[in-house]
Short mmCIF file of C-alpha atoms and ligand atoms in Angstrom, two decimals:
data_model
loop_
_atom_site.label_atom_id
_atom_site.label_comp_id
_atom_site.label_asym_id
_atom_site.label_seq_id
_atom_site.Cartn_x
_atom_site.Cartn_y
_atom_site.Cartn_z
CA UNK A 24 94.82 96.10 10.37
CA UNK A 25 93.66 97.46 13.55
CA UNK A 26 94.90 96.76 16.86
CA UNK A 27 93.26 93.73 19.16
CA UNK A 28 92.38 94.53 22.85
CA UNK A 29 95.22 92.59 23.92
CA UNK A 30 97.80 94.48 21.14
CA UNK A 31 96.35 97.72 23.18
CA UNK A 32 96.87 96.38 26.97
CA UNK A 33 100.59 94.84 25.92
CA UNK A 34 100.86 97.90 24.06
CA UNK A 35 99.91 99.95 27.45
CA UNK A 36 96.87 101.88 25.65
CA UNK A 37 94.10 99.72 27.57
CA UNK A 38 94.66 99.10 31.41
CA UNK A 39 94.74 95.74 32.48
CA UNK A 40 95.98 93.63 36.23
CA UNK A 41 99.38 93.53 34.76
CA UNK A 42 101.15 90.33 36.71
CA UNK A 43 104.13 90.37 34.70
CA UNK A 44 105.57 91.54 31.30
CA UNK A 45 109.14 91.96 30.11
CA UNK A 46 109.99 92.67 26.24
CA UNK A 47 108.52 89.95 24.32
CA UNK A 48 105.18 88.93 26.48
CA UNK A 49 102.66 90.21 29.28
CA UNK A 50 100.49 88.33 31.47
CA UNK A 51 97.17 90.29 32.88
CA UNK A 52 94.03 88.90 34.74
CA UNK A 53 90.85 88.02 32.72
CA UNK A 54 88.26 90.10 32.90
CA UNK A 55 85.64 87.34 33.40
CA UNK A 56 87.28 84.92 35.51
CA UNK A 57 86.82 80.95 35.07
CA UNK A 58 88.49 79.90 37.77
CA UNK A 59 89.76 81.70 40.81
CA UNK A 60 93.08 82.35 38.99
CA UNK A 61 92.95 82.76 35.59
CA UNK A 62 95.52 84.94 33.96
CA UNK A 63 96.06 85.63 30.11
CA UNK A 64 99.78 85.77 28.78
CA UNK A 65 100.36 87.22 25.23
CA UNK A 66 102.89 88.09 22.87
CA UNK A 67 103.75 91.38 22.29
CA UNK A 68 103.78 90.48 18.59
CA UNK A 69 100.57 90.23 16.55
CA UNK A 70 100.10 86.33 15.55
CA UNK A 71 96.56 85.43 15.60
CA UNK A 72 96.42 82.34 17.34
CA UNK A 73 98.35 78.68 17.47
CA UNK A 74 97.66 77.91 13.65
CA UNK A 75 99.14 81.23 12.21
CA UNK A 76 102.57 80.53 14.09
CA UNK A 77 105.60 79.98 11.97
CA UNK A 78 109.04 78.27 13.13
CA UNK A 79 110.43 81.44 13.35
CA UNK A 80 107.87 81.87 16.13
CA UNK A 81 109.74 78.99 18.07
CA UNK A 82 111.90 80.93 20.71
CA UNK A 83 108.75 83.39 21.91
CA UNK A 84 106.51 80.43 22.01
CA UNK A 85 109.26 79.09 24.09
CA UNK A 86 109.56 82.15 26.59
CA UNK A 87 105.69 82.45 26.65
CA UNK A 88 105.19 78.97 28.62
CA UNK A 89 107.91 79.52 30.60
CA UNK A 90 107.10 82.27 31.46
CA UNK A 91 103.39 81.01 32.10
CA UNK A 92 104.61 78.39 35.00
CA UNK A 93 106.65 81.22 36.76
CA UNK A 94 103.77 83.56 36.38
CA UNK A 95 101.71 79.94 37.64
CA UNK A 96 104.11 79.51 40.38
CA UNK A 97 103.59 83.46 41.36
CA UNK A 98 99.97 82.82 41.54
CA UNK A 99 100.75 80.35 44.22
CA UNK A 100 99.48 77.37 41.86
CA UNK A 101 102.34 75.00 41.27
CA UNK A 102 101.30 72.35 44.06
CA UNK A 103 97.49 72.12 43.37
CA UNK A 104 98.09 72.42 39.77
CA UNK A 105 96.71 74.73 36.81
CA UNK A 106 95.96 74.64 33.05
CA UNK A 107 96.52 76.26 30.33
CA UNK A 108 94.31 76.54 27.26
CA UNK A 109 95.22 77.77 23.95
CA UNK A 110 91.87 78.88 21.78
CA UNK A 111 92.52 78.65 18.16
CA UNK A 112 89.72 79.05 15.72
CA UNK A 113 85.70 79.26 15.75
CA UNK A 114 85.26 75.35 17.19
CA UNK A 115 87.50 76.18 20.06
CA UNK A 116 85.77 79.20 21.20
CA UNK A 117 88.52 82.03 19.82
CA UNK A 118 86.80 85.20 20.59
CA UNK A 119 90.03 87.61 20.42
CA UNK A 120 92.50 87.37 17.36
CA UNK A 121 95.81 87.78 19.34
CA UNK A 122 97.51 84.59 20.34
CA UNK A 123 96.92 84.20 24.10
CA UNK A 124 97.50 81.52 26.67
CA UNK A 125 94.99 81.29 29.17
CA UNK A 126 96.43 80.26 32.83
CA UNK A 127 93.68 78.78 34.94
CA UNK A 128 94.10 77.18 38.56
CA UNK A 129 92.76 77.76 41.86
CA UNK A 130 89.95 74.96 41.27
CA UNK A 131 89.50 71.60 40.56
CA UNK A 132 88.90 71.56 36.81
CA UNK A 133 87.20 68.13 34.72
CA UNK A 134 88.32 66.41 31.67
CA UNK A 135 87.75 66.69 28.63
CA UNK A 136 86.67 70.41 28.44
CA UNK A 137 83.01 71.15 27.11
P1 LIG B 221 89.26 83.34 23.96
O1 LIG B 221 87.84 82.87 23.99
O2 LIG B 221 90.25 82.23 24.13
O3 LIG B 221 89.56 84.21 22.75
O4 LIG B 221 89.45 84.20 25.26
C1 LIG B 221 89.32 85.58 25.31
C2 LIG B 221 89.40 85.97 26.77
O5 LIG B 221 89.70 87.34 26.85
C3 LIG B 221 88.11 85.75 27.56
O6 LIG B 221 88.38 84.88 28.66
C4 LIG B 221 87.72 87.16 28.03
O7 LIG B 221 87.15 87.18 29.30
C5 LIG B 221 89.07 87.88 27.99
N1 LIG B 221 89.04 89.32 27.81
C6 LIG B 221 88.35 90.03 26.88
N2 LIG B 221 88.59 91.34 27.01
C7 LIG B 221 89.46 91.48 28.04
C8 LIG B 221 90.10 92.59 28.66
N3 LIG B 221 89.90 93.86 28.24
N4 LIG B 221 90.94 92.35 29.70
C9 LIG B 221 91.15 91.09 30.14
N5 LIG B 221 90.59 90.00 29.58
C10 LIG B 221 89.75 90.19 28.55
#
């Protein structure tokens, strides 16, 4: 299969705002910003999206969101708050196949989403 966008920026063949990556995930800014911070944070391994995990999968979905609310609390978003969105499937809006956790703050965001 060939590689996703975000399987070339974690794998460093596509440039990206790197905010933080260490073995197992990487965090980059959005191209098309929805909010005045929003940050994407991936696995370095290839799962699709939320419904293709396994429990195998359980310890890097584990390091992904906390490693979301320090890259959160980096942004300087911890007090006003921030979201973050996982898009799984065609209804949800999934436009990359690479799981990816968007991190959006900076704004005051409604409920429920559109
Ligand atoms: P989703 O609709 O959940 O699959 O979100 C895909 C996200 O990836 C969108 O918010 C896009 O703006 C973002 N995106 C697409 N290509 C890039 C890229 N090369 N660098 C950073 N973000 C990207």
């Amino acid at each position: 299969m060939s590689k996703t966008i975000f399987q070339k920026i974690a794998d460093g063949e596509l440039p990206a705002q790197i905010v933080y990556q260490d073995e197992w995930v990487v965090a980059f800014r959005d191209i098309n910003p929805q909010a005045p911070s929003h940050v994407l944070i991936v696995p370095r391994k290839p799962i699709r999206n939320l419904a293709s995990v396994t429990p195998e999968d359980a310890p890097l979905l584990g390091h992904l969101m906390v490693k979301a609310a320090e890259v959160a609390r980096q942004l300087g978003l911890a007090e006003s708050g921030w979201r973050m969105v996982f898009n799984s499937g065609p209804n949800a809006g999934e436009a990359v196949p690479h799981l990816h956790g968007h991190i959006l703050g900076g704004r005051k965001m409604g409920w429920p989403p559109g």
